[in-house]
XYZ file of C-alpha atoms in Angstrom:
384
model
C 124.019 143.843 155.808
C 121.140 141.596 156.627
C 121.774 138.063 155.468
C 119.540 136.311 152.899
C 117.466 133.602 154.467
C 117.081 130.395 152.506
C 114.645 127.688 153.396
C 116.408 124.363 153.083
C 113.847 121.580 152.563
C 114.093 118.561 154.734
C 115.287 115.363 153.184
C 111.841 113.791 153.657
C 110.263 116.663 151.663
C 112.676 116.138 148.798
C 111.749 112.482 148.621
C 108.016 113.126 148.260
C 106.936 113.461 144.598
C 104.622 116.280 143.578
C 101.067 115.642 142.303
C 102.226 116.416 138.773
C 105.012 113.828 139.025
C 102.575 111.238 140.291
C 100.267 111.837 137.348
C 103.070 111.865 134.788
C 104.506 108.608 136.107
C 101.130 106.812 136.157
C 99.816 105.810 132.737
C 96.277 105.175 133.974
C 95.953 108.633 135.532
C 97.524 110.295 132.512
C 95.134 108.527 130.142
C 92.129 109.606 132.237
C 93.270 113.226 131.945
C 94.068 113.049 128.231
C 90.638 111.583 127.489
C 89.139 114.874 128.688
C 91.304 117.005 126.418
C 89.952 118.242 123.047
C 91.244 116.228 120.104
C 92.786 119.287 118.509
C 94.908 119.772 121.643
C 95.864 116.095 121.717
C 97.456 116.490 118.303
C 99.785 119.094 119.818
C 100.436 116.996 122.930
C 101.961 114.218 120.811
C 105.158 116.265 120.696
C 105.509 116.474 124.501
C 107.408 113.206 124.777
C 107.753 109.789 123.191
C 105.639 108.361 125.977
C 102.782 110.787 125.331
C 103.065 110.090 121.615
C 102.832 106.363 122.270
C 99.701 106.791 124.408
C 97.862 109.183 122.086
C 98.596 107.171 118.919
C 97.660 103.839 120.492
C 94.545 102.443 118.697
C 93.017 101.505 122.048
C 93.269 105.132 123.190
C 91.349 106.264 120.109
C 88.617 103.742 120.949
C 88.359 105.190 124.469
C 88.032 108.659 122.933
C 85.017 107.530 120.927
C 83.079 105.385 123.409
C 80.205 107.837 123.007
C 79.166 108.863 119.478
C 80.966 112.050 118.514
C 78.702 114.544 116.814
C 79.748 116.368 113.687
C 81.178 119.848 114.276
C 81.008 121.067 110.681
C 80.371 120.329 107.016
C 82.622 120.233 103.984
C 81.318 120.668 100.472
C 83.047 121.191 97.121
C 83.707 124.818 96.214
C 81.560 126.013 93.332
C 84.417 127.049 91.068
C 87.207 124.593 91.887
C 88.896 122.615 89.103
C 88.651 118.802 88.840
C 92.437 118.539 88.951
C 92.602 120.696 92.072
C 89.345 120.309 94.047
C 88.803 122.915 96.763
C 86.412 122.636 99.691
C 84.381 125.129 101.673
C 83.849 124.533 105.380
C 80.833 125.415 107.518
C 81.437 125.244 111.273
C 78.363 124.614 113.407
C 79.468 126.905 116.254
C 79.343 130.381 114.791
C 80.561 131.970 118.043
C 83.876 130.078 118.111
C 84.694 129.033 114.544
C 88.159 127.498 114.236
C 90.359 127.576 111.182
C 89.040 125.114 108.546
C 90.779 121.736 108.960
C 91.615 121.758 105.245
C 90.777 123.531 101.994
C 92.057 120.717 99.816
C 93.367 117.204 100.276
C 96.869 117.716 98.947
C 98.298 115.690 101.820
C 97.095 112.737 99.720
C 99.872 112.411 97.166
C 97.975 112.221 93.882
C 98.590 114.794 91.171
C 95.240 114.223 89.442
C 93.262 115.794 92.313
C 91.258 114.318 95.188
C 87.487 114.299 95.653
C 85.512 113.190 98.718
C 83.006 110.370 98.205
C 81.803 109.821 101.768
C 82.523 110.675 105.393
C 81.967 108.191 108.196
C 82.637 108.860 111.900
C 85.820 110.839 111.395
C 87.244 109.099 108.324
C 86.732 110.024 104.676
C 86.579 107.859 101.579
C 88.169 109.667 98.632
C 89.139 109.075 95.024
C 91.322 110.773 92.471
C 90.018 112.346 89.258
C 90.382 109.570 86.682
C 91.788 110.378 83.267
C 93.190 108.607 80.236
C 96.575 108.616 81.872
C 95.542 107.642 85.387
C 93.153 104.982 86.638
C 90.838 105.615 89.556
C 92.513 105.195 92.930
C 90.629 105.087 96.220
C 91.884 106.379 99.550
C 90.764 106.369 103.171
C 92.008 109.384 105.096
C 91.722 111.004 108.486
C 91.395 114.760 107.782
C 92.139 115.582 111.424
C 95.544 113.882 111.514
C 96.233 114.322 107.755
C 97.046 110.623 107.428
C 95.796 108.401 104.617
C 96.110 104.976 103.058
C 95.673 103.811 99.476
C 93.187 100.991 99.021
C 94.547 97.997 97.109
C 93.394 97.178 93.609
C 90.151 95.273 93.202
C 90.055 91.580 92.282
C 87.847 92.616 89.341
C 90.151 95.431 88.237
C 91.162 93.625 85.050
C 87.581 92.580 84.186
C 86.454 96.127 83.302
C 83.510 95.777 85.676
C 81.712 99.085 86.232
C 81.545 100.372 89.805
C 78.097 101.650 90.863
C 78.973 102.675 94.395
C 81.614 102.369 97.084
C 80.898 102.907 100.786
C 82.940 103.252 103.975
C 81.963 101.577 107.250
C 83.690 102.676 110.441
C 82.645 102.629 114.090
C 85.517 103.789 116.361
C 83.574 102.794 119.481
C 83.741 99.145 118.417
C 86.969 98.751 116.487
C 89.940 100.755 115.183
C 89.508 98.974 111.838
C 87.323 100.089 108.937
C 85.640 98.256 106.072
C 84.803 99.247 102.504
C 81.957 97.845 100.408
C 82.049 98.133 96.613
C 79.023 97.392 94.400
C 79.855 96.721 90.764
C 78.622 94.818 87.715
C 78.793 91.072 88.061
C 81.195 89.386 85.658
C 79.502 85.977 85.874
C 75.854 87.118 85.732
C 74.866 89.895 83.279
C 72.410 92.533 84.535
C 73.359 91.627 88.120
C 75.424 93.355 90.787
C 78.290 91.914 92.804
C 79.636 93.043 96.182
C 83.338 93.276 96.904
C 84.461 93.556 100.496
C 87.633 95.046 101.987
C 88.724 95.115 105.623
C 91.694 97.088 106.928
C 92.216 94.272 109.416
C 92.221 91.255 107.112
C 93.642 92.709 103.917
C 92.832 92.402 100.211
C 89.516 92.774 98.379
C 87.400 89.658 98.002
C 84.004 88.828 96.551
C 81.140 88.618 99.021
C 77.906 86.722 98.399
C 76.215 85.870 95.126
C 75.265 88.219 92.268
C 71.944 90.010 92.877
C 69.400 92.396 91.374
C 68.383 95.662 93.050
C 66.824 99.042 92.283
C 68.537 101.475 94.660
C 71.069 104.302 94.471
C 74.389 102.659 95.330
C 76.298 105.964 95.161
C 74.710 107.155 98.444
C 75.403 104.427 100.973
C 74.858 105.203 104.672
C 76.547 103.229 107.464
C 74.418 102.571 110.556
C 73.837 99.736 113.009
C 76.573 97.549 111.532
C 75.230 97.727 107.975
C 75.481 99.790 104.800
C 72.073 101.078 103.667
C 70.927 102.156 100.215
C 67.557 103.496 99.105
C 65.922 104.577 95.875
C 65.349 108.331 95.852
C 62.906 108.420 92.934
C 60.194 106.121 91.639
C 59.126 103.206 93.816
C 60.580 103.548 97.301
C 62.839 100.531 97.850
C 65.768 99.741 100.117
C 68.690 97.385 100.531
C 71.130 96.853 103.401
C 74.322 94.861 103.722
C 75.311 93.521 107.132
C 79.099 93.647 107.426
C 79.440 91.058 110.187
C 77.377 88.373 108.450
C 78.076 89.640 104.897
C 74.402 89.265 104.055
C 71.903 91.361 102.120
C 68.480 92.337 103.413
C 65.767 94.931 103.087
C 64.293 97.365 105.566
C 60.746 98.763 105.600
C 60.227 102.194 104.075
C 57.848 104.919 105.252
C 54.650 105.353 103.238
C 55.005 107.664 100.253
C 51.945 109.553 98.954
C 50.841 109.085 95.378
C 51.831 112.687 94.734
C 54.776 112.474 92.320
C 56.260 115.705 93.686
C 57.092 113.979 96.983
C 60.645 112.674 97.081
C 63.437 111.713 99.453
C 65.507 114.813 100.189
C 67.753 113.541 102.991
C 68.982 110.123 104.121
C 71.733 109.993 106.736
C 73.005 109.020 110.169
C 73.903 111.068 113.223
C 75.011 109.846 116.652
C 73.719 106.288 116.046
C 70.368 107.462 114.639
C 69.254 106.802 111.043
C 67.066 109.532 109.549
C 65.030 110.049 106.417
C 63.286 113.207 105.224
C 60.768 113.341 102.404
C 58.598 116.235 101.341
C 56.986 117.877 98.366
C 58.468 120.908 96.694
C 56.979 124.298 97.608
C 56.484 123.363 101.234
C 58.131 124.316 104.521
C 56.400 121.659 106.619
C 57.653 118.095 106.688
C 58.321 115.094 108.925
C 61.683 113.672 109.957
C 61.586 109.869 110.213
C 63.855 107.703 112.348
C 64.388 103.967 111.980
C 64.042 101.746 115.038
C 67.208 99.842 115.874
C 65.432 96.494 115.306
C 64.367 97.598 111.805
C 60.713 97.079 112.685
C 59.539 100.465 111.378
C 60.189 104.114 110.690
C 58.526 106.538 113.097
C 58.052 110.301 112.979
C 60.768 111.733 115.214
C 60.258 115.410 114.454
C 57.594 117.534 112.814
C 59.313 120.511 111.215
C 57.717 123.828 110.287
C 60.168 126.269 108.722
C 57.638 129.062 108.339
C 59.327 132.197 109.677
C 58.430 135.823 108.881
C 62.005 137.080 108.874
C 64.355 134.226 108.107
C 62.653 131.863 105.653
C 59.651 133.317 103.859
C 60.248 131.309 100.681
C 60.182 127.658 99.777
C 63.520 127.114 98.090
C 65.905 125.228 100.384
C 67.887 121.999 100.675
C 68.572 119.915 103.789
C 72.331 119.405 103.922
C 72.515 117.605 107.262
C 70.640 116.604 110.392
C 72.812 116.634 113.504
C 71.852 115.006 116.803
C 73.499 115.510 120.174
C 73.537 113.946 123.600
C 70.535 116.042 124.587
C 67.260 116.077 122.686
C 67.319 119.860 122.448
C 70.678 119.742 120.655
C 69.182 118.440 117.390
C 69.360 120.793 114.419
C 69.131 120.919 110.636
C 71.658 122.540 108.332
C 69.866 124.172 105.395
C 71.201 125.652 102.172
C 69.188 128.667 101.012
C 69.894 129.366 97.328
C 67.962 132.632 97.195
C 70.376 134.244 99.645
C 73.343 131.901 99.020
C 73.684 131.136 102.699
C 73.717 128.174 105.075
C 71.354 128.237 108.044
C 71.159 126.272 111.281
C 67.638 125.441 112.444
C 67.161 124.129 115.979
C 64.384 121.562 115.674
C 63.192 121.739 119.275
C 63.533 125.459 119.918
C 62.430 126.340 116.356
C 65.113 129.006 115.986
C 67.263 130.040 113.020
C 70.910 131.026 112.946
C 72.923 132.006 109.897
C 76.128 129.980 109.668
C 77.794 131.447 106.583
C 77.470 132.724 103.042
C 78.644 130.622 100.147
C 79.474 131.292 96.513
C 77.797 129.634 93.575
C 74.843 129.830 91.274
C 71.427 129.241 92.835
C 70.780 126.011 90.945
C 73.983 124.472 92.297
C 72.562 124.248 95.804
C 70.576 121.147 94.882
C 73.718 119.318 93.894
C 75.804 120.128 96.932
C 77.437 117.037 98.390
C 77.900 117.927 102.039
C 80.239 115.763 104.126
C 80.167 115.818 107.912
C 83.408 116.559 109.721
C 84.056 114.725 113.003
C 87.371 115.145 114.793
C 89.162 111.836 115.229
C 92.510 110.378 116.282
C 91.860 107.050 114.566
C 94.604 105.539 112.448
C 94.171 104.539 108.849
């Protein structure tokens, strides 16, 4: 019988570590590799070892993951027929070719039996509240829908004063800090017919009053975080604005684009994407409109895009709503997400290429499309 030949490695070969061992033993190399892994995969990699868990959950690692603005990959909006005590959400993924499973259909991981609604999304985090009732006061939460983690915001300093809240906004920039801030605008207790700002920071702790009481004519329920400030505008009547700088805790105004005397012209979209602030205004019964962008020094709005939605096959009617404007790293990546009530569908319109793509169908009466609150979904590892 022919003997089995075994290759016995030399002692020097046994001593030399493999490339994989070198990488695993070197934190810097491992971090460089993990930064190139999709966030959804990183969530699974946390179970590899305690060391990997420590790296991936480190706040500094999450900052490195978000050095460049992450674009939204989908939209959430309340389901048409969900109950207040059990809100359900529909999800529209922007990549129709490779749609993943929706990150969530409800927010039951937030332990509140009265039901959870989304108020705002900001760079991967969501500001939520419960459904208030006679038996339960309103609670506010900040959650990360990617990691399913959340925190309950502390009670306001004006909680016992029965001061009405007009708007509450989340400010979060993972490229600058792992901490978030929340701005609450409510009735002033000391000055009737005035507003008062309350300020909360996840880094410094409890709510506190910020600045003096003030008067304003804007919609505080639709705050937009951009360039270190929360921005509010009026959507009807005289076009006015207000912004609150979170670093200096100061109020200011920004210029607004000219609005024609035609009363049918109104603001239909105001939002941020990839560090760009946008505003869209147009008259009803039109498919042609301008998309404005604000300069970073607040000097003026300029026309970034001229949009013409006239299309013989896809959009030969004038009934639509702009749910979102999404920018990318390349100019040609910019697109609009439109809700079309006539066909009960969501469409993606590439602004540069002028092409349409159907994203999904949705349920609900036609008139409900104008009241859809769409919230951008951005994958994030950030802690709350």
